[in-house]
Each structure stands twice: as C-alpha cells, then as structure tokens.
Coordinates of C-alpha atoms and ligand atoms in Angstrom, one line a residue:
X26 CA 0.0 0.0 0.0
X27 CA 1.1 3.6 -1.1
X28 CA 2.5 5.4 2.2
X29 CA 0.0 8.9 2.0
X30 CA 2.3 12.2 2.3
X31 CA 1.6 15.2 2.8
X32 CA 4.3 18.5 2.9
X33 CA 2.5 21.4 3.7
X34 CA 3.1 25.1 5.8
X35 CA 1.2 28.0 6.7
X36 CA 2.3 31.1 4.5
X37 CA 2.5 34.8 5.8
X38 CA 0.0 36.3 2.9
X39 CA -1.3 35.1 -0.8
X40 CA 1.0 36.5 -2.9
X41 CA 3.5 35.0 -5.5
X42 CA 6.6 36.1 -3.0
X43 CA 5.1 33.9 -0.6
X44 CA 4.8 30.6 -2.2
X45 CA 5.7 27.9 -0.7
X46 CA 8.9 27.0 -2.2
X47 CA 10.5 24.7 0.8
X48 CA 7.3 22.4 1.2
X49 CA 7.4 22.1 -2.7
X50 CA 11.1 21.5 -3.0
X51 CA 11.0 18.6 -0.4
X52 CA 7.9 17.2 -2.2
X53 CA 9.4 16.9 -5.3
X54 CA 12.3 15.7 -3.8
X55 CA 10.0 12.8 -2.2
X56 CA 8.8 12.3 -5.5
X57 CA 12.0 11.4 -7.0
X58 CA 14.3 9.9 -4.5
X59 CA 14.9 5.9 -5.4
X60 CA 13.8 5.1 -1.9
X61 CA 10.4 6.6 -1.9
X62 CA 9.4 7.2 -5.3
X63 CA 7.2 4.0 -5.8
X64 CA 5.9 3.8 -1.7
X65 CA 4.7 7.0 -1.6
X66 CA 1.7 9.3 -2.8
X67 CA 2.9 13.0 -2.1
X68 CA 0.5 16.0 -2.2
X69 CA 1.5 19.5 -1.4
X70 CA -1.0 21.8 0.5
X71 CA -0.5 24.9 1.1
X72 CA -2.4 27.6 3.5
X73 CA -2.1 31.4 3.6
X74 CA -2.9 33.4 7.1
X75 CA -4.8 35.5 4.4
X76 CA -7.1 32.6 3.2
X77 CA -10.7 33.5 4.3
X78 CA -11.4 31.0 6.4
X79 CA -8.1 31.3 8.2
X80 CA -8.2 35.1 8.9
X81 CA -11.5 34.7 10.7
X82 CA -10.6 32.6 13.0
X83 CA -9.8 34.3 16.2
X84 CA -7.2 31.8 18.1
X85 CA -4.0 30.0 17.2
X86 CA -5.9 26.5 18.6
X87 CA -9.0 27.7 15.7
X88 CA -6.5 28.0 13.6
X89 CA -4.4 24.7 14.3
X90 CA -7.7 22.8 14.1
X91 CA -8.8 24.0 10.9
X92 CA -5.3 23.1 9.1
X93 CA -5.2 19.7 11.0
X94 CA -9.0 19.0 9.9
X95 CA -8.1 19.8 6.0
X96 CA -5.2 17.6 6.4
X97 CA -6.7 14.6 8.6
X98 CA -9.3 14.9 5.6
X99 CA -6.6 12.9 3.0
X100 CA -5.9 10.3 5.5
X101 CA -2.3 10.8 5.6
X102 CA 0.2 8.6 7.5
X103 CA 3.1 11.4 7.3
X104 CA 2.8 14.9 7.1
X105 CA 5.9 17.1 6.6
X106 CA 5.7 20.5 7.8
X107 CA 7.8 23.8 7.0
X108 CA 8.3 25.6 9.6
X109 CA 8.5 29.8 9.7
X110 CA 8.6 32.5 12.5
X111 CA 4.8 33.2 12.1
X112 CA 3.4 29.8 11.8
X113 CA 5.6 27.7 14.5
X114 CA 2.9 28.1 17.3
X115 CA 0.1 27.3 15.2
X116 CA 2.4 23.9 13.6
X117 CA 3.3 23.2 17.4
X118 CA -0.9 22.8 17.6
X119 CA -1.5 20.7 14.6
X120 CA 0.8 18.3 15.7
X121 CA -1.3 17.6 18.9
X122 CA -4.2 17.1 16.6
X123 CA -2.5 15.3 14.2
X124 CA -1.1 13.3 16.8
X125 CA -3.9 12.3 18.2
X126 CA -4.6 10.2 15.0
X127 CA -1.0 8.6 15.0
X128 CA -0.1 10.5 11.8
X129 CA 3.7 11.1 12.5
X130 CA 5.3 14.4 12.0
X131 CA 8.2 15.6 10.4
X132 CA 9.3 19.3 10.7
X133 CA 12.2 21.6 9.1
X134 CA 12.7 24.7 7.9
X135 CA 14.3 27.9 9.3
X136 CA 12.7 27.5 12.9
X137 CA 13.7 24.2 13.0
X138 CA 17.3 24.7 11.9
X139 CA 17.8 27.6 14.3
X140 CA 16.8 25.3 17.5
X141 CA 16.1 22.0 16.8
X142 CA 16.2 20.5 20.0
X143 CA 13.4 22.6 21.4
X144 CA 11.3 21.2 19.1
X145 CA 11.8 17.2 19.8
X146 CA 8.7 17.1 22.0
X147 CA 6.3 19.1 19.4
X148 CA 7.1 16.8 16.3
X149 CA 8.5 13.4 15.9
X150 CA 10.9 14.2 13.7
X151 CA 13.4 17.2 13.2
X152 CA 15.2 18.2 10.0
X153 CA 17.5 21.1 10.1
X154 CA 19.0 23.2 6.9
X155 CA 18.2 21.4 3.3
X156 CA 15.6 18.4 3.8
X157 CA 15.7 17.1 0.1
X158 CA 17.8 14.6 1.5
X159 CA 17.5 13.9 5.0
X160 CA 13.4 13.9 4.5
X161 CA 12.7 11.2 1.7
X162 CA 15.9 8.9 3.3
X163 CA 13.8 9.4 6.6
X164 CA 10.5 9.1 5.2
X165 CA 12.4 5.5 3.8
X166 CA 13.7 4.3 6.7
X167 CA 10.3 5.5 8.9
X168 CA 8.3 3.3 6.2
X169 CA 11.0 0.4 6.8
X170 CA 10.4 0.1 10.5
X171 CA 6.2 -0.1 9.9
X172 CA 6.1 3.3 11.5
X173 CA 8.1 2.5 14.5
X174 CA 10.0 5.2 16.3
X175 CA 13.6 5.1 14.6
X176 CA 16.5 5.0 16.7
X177 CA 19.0 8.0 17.5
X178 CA 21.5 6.1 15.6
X179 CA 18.5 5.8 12.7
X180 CA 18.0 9.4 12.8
X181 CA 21.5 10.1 12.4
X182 CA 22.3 7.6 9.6
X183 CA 19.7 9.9 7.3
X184 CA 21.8 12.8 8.3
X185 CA 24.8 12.1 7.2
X186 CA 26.4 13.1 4.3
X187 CA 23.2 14.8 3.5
X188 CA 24.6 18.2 2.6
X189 CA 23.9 19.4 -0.7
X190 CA 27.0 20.0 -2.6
X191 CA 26.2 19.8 -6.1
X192 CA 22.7 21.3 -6.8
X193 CA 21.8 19.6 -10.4
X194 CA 21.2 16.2 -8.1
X195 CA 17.6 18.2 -7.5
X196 CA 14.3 18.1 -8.9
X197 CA 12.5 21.3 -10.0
X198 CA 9.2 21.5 -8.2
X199 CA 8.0 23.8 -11.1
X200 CA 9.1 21.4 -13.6
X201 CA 7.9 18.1 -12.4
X202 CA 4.4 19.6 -11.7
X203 CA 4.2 19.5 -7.8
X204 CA 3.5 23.6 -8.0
X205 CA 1.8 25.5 -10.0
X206 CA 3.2 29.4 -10.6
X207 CA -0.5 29.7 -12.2
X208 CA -1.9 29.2 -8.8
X209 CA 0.2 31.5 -7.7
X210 CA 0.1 34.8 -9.6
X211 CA 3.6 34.2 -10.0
X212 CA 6.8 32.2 -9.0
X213 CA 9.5 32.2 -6.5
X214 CA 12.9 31.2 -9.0
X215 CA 15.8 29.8 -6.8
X216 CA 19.2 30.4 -9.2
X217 CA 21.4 29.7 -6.3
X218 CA 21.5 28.5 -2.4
X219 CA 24.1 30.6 -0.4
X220 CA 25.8 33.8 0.1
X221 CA 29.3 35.3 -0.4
X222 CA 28.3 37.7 2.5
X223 CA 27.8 37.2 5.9
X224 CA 25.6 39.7 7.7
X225 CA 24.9 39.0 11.4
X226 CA 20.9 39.4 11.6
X227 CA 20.8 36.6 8.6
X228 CA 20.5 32.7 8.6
X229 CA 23.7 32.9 6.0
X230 CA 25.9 34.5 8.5
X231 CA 27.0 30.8 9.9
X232 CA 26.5 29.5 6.1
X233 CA 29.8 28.3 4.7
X234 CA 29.9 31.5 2.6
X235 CA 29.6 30.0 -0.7
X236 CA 27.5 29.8 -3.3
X237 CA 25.9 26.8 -5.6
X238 CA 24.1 27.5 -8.9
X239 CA 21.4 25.4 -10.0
X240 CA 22.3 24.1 -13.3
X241 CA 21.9 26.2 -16.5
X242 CA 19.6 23.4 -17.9
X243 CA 17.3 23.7 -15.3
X244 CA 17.0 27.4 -15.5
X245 CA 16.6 27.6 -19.2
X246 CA 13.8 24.8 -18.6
X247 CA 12.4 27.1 -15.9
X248 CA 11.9 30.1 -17.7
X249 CA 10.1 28.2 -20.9
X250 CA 7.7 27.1 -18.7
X251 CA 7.2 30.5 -17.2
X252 CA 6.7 31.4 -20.9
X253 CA 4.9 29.0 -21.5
X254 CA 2.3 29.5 -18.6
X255 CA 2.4 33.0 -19.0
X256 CA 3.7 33.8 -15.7
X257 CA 3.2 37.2 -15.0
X258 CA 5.3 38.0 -12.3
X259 CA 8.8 35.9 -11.0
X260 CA 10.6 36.6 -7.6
X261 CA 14.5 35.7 -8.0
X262 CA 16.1 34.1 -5.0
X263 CA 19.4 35.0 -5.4
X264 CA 20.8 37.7 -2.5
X265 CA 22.7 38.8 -5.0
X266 CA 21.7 38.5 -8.3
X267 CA 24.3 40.7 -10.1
X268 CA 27.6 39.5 -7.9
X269 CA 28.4 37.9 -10.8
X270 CA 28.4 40.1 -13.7
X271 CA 29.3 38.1 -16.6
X272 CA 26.3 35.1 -15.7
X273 CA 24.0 38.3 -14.7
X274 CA 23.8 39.2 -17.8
X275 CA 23.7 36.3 -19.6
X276 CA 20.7 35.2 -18.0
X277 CA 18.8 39.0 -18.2
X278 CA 19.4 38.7 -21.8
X279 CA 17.7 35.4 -22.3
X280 CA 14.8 36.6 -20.0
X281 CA 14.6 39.3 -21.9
X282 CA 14.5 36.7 -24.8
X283 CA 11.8 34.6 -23.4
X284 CA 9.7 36.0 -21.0
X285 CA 9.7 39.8 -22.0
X286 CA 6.4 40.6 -20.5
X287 CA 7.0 39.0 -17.3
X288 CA 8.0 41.4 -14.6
X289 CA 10.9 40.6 -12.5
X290 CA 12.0 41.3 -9.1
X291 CA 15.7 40.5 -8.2
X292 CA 17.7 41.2 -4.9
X293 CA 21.3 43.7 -6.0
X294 CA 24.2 44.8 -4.1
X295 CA 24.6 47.9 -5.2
X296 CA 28.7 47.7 -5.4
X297 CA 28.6 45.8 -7.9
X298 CA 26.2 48.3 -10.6
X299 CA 27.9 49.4 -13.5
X300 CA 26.4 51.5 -16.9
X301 CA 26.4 47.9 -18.4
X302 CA 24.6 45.7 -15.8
X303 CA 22.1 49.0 -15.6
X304 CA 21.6 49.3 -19.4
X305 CA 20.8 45.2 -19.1
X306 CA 17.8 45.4 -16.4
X307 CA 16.1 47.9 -18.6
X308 CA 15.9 45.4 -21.2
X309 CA 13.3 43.8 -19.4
X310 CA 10.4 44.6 -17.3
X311 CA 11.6 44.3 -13.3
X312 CA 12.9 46.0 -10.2
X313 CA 15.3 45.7 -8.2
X314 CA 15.7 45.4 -4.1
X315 CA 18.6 46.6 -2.5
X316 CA 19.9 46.2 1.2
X317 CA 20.9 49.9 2.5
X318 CA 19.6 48.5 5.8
X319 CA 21.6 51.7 7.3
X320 CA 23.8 54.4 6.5
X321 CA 25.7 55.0 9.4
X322 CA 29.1 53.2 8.2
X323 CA 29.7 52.1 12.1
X324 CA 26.2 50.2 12.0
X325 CA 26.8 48.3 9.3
X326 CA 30.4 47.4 10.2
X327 CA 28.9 46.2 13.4
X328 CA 26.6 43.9 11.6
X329 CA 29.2 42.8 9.2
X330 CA 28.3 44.3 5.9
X331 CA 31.0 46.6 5.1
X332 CA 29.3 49.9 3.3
X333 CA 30.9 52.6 1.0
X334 CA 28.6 55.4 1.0
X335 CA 30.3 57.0 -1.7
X336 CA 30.3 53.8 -3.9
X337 CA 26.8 53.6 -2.7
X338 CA 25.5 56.7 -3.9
X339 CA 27.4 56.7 -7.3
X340 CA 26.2 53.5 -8.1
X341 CA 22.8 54.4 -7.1
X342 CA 22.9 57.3 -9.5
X343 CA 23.7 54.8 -12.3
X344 CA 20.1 53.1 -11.9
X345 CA 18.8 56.5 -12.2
X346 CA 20.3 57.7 -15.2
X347 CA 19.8 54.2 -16.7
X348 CA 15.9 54.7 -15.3
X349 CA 16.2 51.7 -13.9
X350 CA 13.2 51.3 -10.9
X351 CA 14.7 50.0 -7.0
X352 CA 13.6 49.9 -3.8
X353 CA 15.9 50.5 -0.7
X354 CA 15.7 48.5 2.9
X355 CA 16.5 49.9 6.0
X356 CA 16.1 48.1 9.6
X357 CA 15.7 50.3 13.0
X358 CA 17.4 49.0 16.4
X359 CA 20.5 47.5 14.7
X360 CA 23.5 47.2 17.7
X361 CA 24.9 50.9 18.1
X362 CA 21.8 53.2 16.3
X363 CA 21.0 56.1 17.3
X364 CA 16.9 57.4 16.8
X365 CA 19.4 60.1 15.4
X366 CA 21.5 57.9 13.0
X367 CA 18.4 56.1 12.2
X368 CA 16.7 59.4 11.1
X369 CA 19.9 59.7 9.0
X370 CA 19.3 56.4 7.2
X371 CA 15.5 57.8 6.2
X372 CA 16.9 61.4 4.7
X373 CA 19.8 59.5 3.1
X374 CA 17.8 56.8 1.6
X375 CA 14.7 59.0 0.6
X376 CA 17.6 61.4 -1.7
X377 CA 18.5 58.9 -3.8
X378 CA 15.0 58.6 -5.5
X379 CA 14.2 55.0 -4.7
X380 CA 11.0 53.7 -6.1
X381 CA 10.3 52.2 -2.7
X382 CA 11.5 52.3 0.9
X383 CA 10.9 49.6 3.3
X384 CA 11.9 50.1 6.3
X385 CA 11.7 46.9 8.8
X386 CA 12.1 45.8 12.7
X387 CA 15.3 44.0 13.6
X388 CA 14.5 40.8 14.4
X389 CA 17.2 38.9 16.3
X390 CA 16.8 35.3 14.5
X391 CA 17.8 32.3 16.5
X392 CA 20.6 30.6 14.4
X393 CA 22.6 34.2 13.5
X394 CA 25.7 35.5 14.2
X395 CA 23.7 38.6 16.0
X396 CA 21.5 35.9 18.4
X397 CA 25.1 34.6 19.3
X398 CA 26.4 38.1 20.1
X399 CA 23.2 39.4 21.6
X400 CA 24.0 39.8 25.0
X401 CA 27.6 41.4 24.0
X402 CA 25.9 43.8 21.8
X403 CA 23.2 44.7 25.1
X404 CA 20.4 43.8 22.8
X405 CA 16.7 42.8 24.3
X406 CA 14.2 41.1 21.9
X407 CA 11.5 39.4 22.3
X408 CA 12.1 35.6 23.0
X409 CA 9.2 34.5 20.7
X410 CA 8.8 35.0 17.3
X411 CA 9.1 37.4 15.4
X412 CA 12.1 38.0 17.9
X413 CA 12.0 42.1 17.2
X414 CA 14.2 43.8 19.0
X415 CA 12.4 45.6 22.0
X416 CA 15.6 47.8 22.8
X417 CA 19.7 48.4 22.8
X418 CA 21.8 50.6 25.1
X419 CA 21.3 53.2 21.8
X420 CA 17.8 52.5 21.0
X421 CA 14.9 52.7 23.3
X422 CA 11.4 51.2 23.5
X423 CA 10.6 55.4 22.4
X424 CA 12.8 55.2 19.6
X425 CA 11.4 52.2 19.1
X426 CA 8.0 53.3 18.3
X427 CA 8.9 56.7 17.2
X428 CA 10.6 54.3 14.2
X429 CA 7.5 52.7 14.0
X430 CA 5.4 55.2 13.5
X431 CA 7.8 56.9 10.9
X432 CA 8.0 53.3 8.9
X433 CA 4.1 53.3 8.5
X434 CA 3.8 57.0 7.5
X435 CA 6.5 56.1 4.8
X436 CA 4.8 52.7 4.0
X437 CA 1.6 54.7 3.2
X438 CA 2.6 58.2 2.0
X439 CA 5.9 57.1 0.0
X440 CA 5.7 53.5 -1.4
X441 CA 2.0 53.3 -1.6
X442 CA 1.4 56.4 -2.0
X443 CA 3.6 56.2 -5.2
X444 CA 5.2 59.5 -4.2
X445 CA 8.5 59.0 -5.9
X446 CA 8.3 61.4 -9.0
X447 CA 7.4 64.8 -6.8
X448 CA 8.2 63.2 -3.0
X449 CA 11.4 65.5 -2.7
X450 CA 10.1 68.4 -4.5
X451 CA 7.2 68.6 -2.0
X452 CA 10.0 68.5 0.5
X453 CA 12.2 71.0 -1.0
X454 CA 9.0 73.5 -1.2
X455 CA 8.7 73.6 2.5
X456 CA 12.2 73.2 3.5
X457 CA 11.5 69.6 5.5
X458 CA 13.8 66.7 5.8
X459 CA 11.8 63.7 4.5
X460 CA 11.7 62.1 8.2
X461 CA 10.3 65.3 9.7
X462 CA 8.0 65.3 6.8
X463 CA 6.7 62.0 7.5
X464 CA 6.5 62.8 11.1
X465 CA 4.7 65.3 10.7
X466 CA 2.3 63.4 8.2
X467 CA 1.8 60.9 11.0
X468 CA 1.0 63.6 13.3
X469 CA -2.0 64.8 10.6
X470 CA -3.3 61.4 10.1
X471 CA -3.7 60.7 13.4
X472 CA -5.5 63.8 14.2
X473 CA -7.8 63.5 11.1
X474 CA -8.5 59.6 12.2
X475 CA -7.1 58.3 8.4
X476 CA -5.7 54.9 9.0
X477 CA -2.3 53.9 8.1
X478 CA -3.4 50.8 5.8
X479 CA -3.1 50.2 2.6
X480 CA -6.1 51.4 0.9
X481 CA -6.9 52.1 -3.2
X482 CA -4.3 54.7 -4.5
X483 CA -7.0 57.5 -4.9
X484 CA -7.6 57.5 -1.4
X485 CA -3.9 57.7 -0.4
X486 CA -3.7 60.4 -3.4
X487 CA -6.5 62.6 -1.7
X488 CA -5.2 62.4 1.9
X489 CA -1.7 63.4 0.4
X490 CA -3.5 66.9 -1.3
X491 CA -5.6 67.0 1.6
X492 CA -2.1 66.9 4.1
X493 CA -0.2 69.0 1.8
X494 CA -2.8 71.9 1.8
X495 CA -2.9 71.9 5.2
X496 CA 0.4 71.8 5.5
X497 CA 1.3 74.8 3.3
X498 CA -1.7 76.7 4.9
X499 CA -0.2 76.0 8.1
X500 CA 3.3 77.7 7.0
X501 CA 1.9 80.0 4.5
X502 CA 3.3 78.6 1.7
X503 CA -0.3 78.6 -0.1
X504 CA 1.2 79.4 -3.0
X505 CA 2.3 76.0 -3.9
X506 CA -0.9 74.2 -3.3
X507 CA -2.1 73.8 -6.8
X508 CA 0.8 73.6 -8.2
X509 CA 1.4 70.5 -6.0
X510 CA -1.8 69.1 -6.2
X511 CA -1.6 69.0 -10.1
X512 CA 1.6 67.4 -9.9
X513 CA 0.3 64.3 -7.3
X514 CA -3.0 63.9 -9.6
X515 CA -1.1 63.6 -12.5
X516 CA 1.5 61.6 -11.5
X517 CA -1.0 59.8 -9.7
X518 CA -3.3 59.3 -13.1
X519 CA -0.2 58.3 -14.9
X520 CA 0.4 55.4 -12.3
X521 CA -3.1 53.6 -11.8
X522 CA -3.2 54.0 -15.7
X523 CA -0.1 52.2 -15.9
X524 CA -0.9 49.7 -13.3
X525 CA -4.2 48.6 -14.5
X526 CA -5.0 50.0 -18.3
X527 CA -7.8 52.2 -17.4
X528 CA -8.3 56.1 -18.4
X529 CA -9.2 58.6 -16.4
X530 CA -10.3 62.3 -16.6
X531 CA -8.5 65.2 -14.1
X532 CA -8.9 68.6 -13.7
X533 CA -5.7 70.9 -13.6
X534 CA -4.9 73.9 -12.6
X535 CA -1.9 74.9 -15.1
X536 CA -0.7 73.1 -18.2
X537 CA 0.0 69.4 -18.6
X538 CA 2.9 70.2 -21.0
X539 CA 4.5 71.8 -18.1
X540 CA 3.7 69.8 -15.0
X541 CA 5.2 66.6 -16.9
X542 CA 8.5 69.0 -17.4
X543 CA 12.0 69.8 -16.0
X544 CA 9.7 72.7 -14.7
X545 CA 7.9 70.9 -12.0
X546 CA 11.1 69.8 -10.4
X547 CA 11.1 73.3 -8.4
X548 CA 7.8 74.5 -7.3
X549 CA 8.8 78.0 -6.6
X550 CA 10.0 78.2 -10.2
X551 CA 7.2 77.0 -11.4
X552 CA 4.6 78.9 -9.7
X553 CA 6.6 81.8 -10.8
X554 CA 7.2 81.2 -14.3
X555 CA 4.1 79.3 -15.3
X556 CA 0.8 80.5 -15.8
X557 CA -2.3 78.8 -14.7
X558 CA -4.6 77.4 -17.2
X559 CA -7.0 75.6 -15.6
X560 CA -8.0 72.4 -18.0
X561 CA -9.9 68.7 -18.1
X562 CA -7.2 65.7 -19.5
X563 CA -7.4 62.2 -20.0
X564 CA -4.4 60.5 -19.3
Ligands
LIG310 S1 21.3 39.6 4.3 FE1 21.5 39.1 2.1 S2 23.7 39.7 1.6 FE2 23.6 39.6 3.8 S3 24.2 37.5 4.3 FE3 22.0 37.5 4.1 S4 21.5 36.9 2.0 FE4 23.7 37.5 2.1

C-alpha cells in the first residue's frame, strides 16, 4: 500500500513572494528519490494566514484545528511540515491534533534549523537546513520500520552526508508539476543557495559562505515554462543576483529573450552596478531590491556588511540615469543606532529617488551571528517569534515606536502612495527633511483619524492633497498648493493607468505640458514662471 504524504506550511499572505517554495522543494524531492518514489503518494498543500477562512478565525488552537481538519481529511500517514517564524505556534498545535490520530510528524525549515532541539517534543521528527535529503531517506527508513520510532543512531544515519553540494542532483518542483506558478500569480525562482556575505541578523551568516548554482539546464527549462504558462510575475532568489556580472547578464538577456512581458524582481548589491549591468535590467520589465539596511558606516560594520557610501550613492545614480526602478531597505534597532542615526538612514535613503523604501524591525533570528552576540551587543528582543528587537543601550522602547510610527507614515505616503516622481520636490518647497515630513504626516493622520493601511491609491492620493494643503496653509506657503496638487493627480493618473490599463479624466490647474516637465522639479519656479490654465485631461 502507497505510504500517503503530505508537505504542507502556513504562509505569511497570498502573494506570489510567498509561495511555498520549501514544502514544494522537499515534495518533489520525495517524489524522486529511489527510496520513496514507488511507496509514496505525495500532495503538497499549502495555506495562507490571508485565506478567508483562516483570517476569521480568532485563536491559534482555531486555527491549528482547521489546518489539521483539512489535512486529517486525506488520511495521511506522514505529514511534513515547514516551519517559519509566524506559523511555528500554530504547527506546534497541529501536531497535537494530528497526533492524536498517530499521523507522524516531520518538521524543518528555518525554525527548525535555528533550534532543533526545542522542538523534539512538538514533532517526531526534526530536519535542520536542506531536507531534500534527510526527508525522503527518513520518510524511507520510517516506512521500513512499519512506523516505529527510529533509533537516535536511525536518525543520524539519514543525516549524514546529507549536505547538498552539487545542486543539479535536485528536482525542479515547477518542472515536475508539484507547484503550479499559475496558482500563484507568480513564481518564486531559486538560481542559487548561499551567500558570499555574511551579515549577522541573517540565517547565512554561519553559512559556509559560498555559493551553488542550480544548473543552466534547469534554469533555461524554468523560464520556458514561465513562458509557457504565462507567468506574469517571478521573484529571484538569489541575494545577489548581479555579484556575478558576466552570468547576470547572460541570463537577463535570455529573459529578456523569453519571457519579455513577465515582470521581474531580483535582490542587488549595489557595489557591484555598472552603466552595463544598468543598461541590461532595462531590457526587461523588473525592479530591483537593494539592502541599504543603514547608513551609518559604524552600524553596518557592526553587523558585518562593510558599506561605501560613496560607492553607494554613485552607483545608485547609475540606476537612475539608466531609469532603472529600485527599492531600498533599511532596519531600525541594529546594535549601536542612534533614533538620530536612524533618522539619517530615512533622509539618506529618501535622496537617492528610490522607487520604494521599506523600512523593517530587527528581528534577532535564532541561528545568527547577532543571536550569538546578543547579550555582548546589550540587545533585548522578544524571545518569541518574530524576535524584534524591543531595545539596545542606543535605541529605546521610544525610539522604538517613534521608528515605528515613521515606517508606517513612509509605507503609506511614499511607497503606496507612489510618491516617488514629486516626493522631494514637495520637501524642497517647505524646507522639510523627509523624516520630519513623515513625522509630521503621521501627526496629521492621526489627528484627522485616516488609517495607516493600505487602501486604493485614490484614497492615499487625496489624503496626500488634503495633508499637503494643510500643511502649506499652516506655514503660508499657499502658493504651492495647486501647483502641488496637479503634480500628485497627475503623476498619480499616470500610475493607476499604468498599473491597470484604465483612463481617467483630471482637472488641472496649469498646463500638462508643463507639469510633466523639468519645470515641476522646483515649485517655486514653477509657480513663478508658469501660468495657470485651468483644463480637463485624459491620461
Ligand atoms: S542579508 Fe543578504 S547579503 Fe547579507 S548574508 Fe543574508 S543573504 Fe547575504
């Protein structure tokens, strides 16, 4: 009789970044293994927090008894779970249920890896790091005994010599049908496992520093099925995509060959930009994420990631002659920032025109270099996950919020907001810092009770005209406010139009000829120079 298995975990949201990548890989990997291949029946299920009937449910136990009920419902006799930060209490649940109907339980993935031993009592089996060994030779041996608990020494024999050195000996999960990109809106594309870096807050930093590619022939496979299935959108796991120039741009040009109206998101080191790797990403539709984190040199020394602002910013200012779109990261409470230095990062970041700014919690992972150091570095996190930081000797729990606060105001204004193309006009025009100016738009939203969330763009786009008059009432600067209200509805047109194909009218104030100009770049220039001429377009 066929041994039923089931690999499943609980993702953060439904999007195409969160697919579940591990829980396929190990499937697959089930699938194909000589041991397992013709004793097993492998499914992959996959839940979301975000599915409907998940987000209703009020309690972790709800929540654990709904997964378990879906699962008990295809009778397995092995269920392997992956493992996160945000789903680890609710797996720890499930596996009492699931328990309870001697299904036996195997669990890896990054919570498992960074303390393994903690988990021994919640599952029956622990996998740490890559399980597309250690899991089918398990599943083998577990089928072998009739079910029996294996042996320490039984355990340990599927562990050995189960690192993965040469990455071709895998199966794609996309390729052999286990996950669908389809289902998906889009796919999660693994080039390579590892990193030539070793930041402290990251699971590489006590990686072996190197890095394995998959095979060419499964990438070029890869993308014709993306083609193929019309994939619109593909995430690249690769930390850095572009360390490598030469193999960078090999592979941009054949996306660019086969998939050229699939949008692409890769992660870049910004060193390693030149004109030529720039002129290559606008080839093809995509954007690119890159790790600022902070830019206070000291910081970032102190988590191992060496920065040259200088290098930084030139090579910044290639993407933006090129017109290439990026986004910048920055984390608050890293060992030895200041609110100050912090504040820094947010002005520094917000000059260099980034498309996006996301600006994240330090979260001090179990399994890093900075868990290790933590009590050296006078950190305090929480000790369940997420593990934020809750203060330093630098940072307090006021800073801490005060961060916060200013991440959300720049989450909403900024990055949803789409402010990008006027964002430090606007600032120039009333002689604000951008962090002061998002302070102070936290201030206004607060006192005018308009939620932080994300919400359709118009909205967003009238609380920004509705701030921004207030704001230039408020300093008598009322000059400006049509000027800058043209500038965010047009803009603002221009992007939903983009983003989903669909006219609209507007109503200006002065000329669209000279709104979408050099012009516009300085507001009191343009209110001096250009005369209103109020008008109905459709962009
Ligand atoms: S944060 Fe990115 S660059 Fe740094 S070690 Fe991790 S994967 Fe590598």
């Amino acid at each position: 009789m066929m041994t039923k298995i089931l690999c499943t975990t609980l993702l953060v949201e439904k999007s195409p970044q969160a697919l579940p990548l591990g829980a396929a890989c190990v499937a697959s990997a089930i699938k194909h293994y000589a041991g397992t291949e013709k004793e097993c029946d492998v499914k992959l299920i996959s839940f979301s927090r975000e599915d409907d009937e998940i987000q209703t449910l009020e309690s972790n136990e709800q929540k654990a008894d709904f997964i378990a009920n879906r699962l008990l419902k295809e009778n397995p006799q092995i269920v392997c779970m992956s493992v996160f930060v945000w789903n680890r209490t609710i797996f720890e649940l499930c596996a009492e249920r699931l328990h309870k109907h001697n299904i036996i339980i195997i669990a890896g993935g990054p919570e498992i890896t960074a303390h393994p031993y903690i988990f021994e009592k919640s599952f029956d089996y622990t996998v740490t790091g890559e399980g597309e060994l250690k899991v089918p030779r398990l599943i083998e041996k577990v089928i072998l005994s009739g079910g029996k608990k294996l042996s320490k020494e039984e355990i340990l024999s599927c562990y050995e010599n189960a690192s993965i050195k040469d990455l071709s000996l895998l199966h794609s999960p996309y390729l052999d049908g286990t996950i669908d990109p389809t289902e998906f809106g889009g796919a999660l594309w693994e080039l390579a496992r590892g990193c030539p870096f070793k930041c402290s807050y990251c699971y590489e930093s006590k990686g072996e520093k190197t890095v394995r590619l998959f095979p060419e022939e499964r990438i070029d496979k890869e993308l014709e099925l993306f083609a193929q299935k019309k994939v619109p959108q593909v995430f690249v796991l690769d930390p850095t995509y572009n360390a490598n120039k030469e193999r960078a741009l090999a592979l941009l040009k054949k996306i660019a060959r086969i998939t050229p109206d699939t949008f692409y998101y890769f992660e870049a080191r910004a060193e390693f930009i030149d004109h030529q790797l720039a002129k290559a990403f606008t080839k093809i539709p995509c954007a690119l994420q890159i790790g600022l984190q902070s830019a206070d040199e000291n910081v970032l020394r102190k988590v191992n990631r060496p920065f040259n602002k200088k290098l930084f910013v030139k090579n910044i200012g290639i993407l933006n002659q090129e017109g290439v779109t990026f986004g910048l990261d920055l984390i608050y409470g890293l060992p030895g920032e200041t609110f100050a230095s912090f504040c820094a990062g947010i002005n520094f970041a917000a000059s260099l025109y980034p498309n996006n700014l996301e600006i994240f919690c330090l979260s001090v992972l179990p399994g890093t270099d900075l868990f290790d150091r933590a009590q050296e570095l006078n950190l305090t996190f929480e000790t369940t996950p997420p593990y934020n930081i809750i203060k330093t000797d630098k940072f307090s729990p006021q800073d801490k919020t005060k961060a916060q606060q200013l991440a959300q105001a720049c989450t909403y204004f900024y990055n949803d907001g789409r402010a990008v193309p006027w964002f430090l006009t606007i600032c120039r025009s009333l002689k604000i810092k951008p962090v002061d100016f998002f302070k102070t738009f936290y201030d206004f939203a607060k006192k005018n009770n308009i939620t932080l969330d994300c919400c359709e763009h118009k909205t967003i786009e009238e609380n920004q005209i509705k701030f921004l008059t207030s704001l230039y009432k408020q300093r008598q600067l009322d000059r400006y406010t049509k000027a800058a209200t043209d500038i965010i509805r047009f803009n603002g047109a221009i992007s939903r139009k983009t983003a989903t194909g669909i006219s609209e009218k507007i109503k200006l104030t002065y000329p669209p000829e000279y709104i979408d100009s050099q012009y516009s770049l300085d507001l009191d220039f343009f209110v001096k120079n250009v005369r209103p001429k109020p008008c109905e377009i459709k962009i």
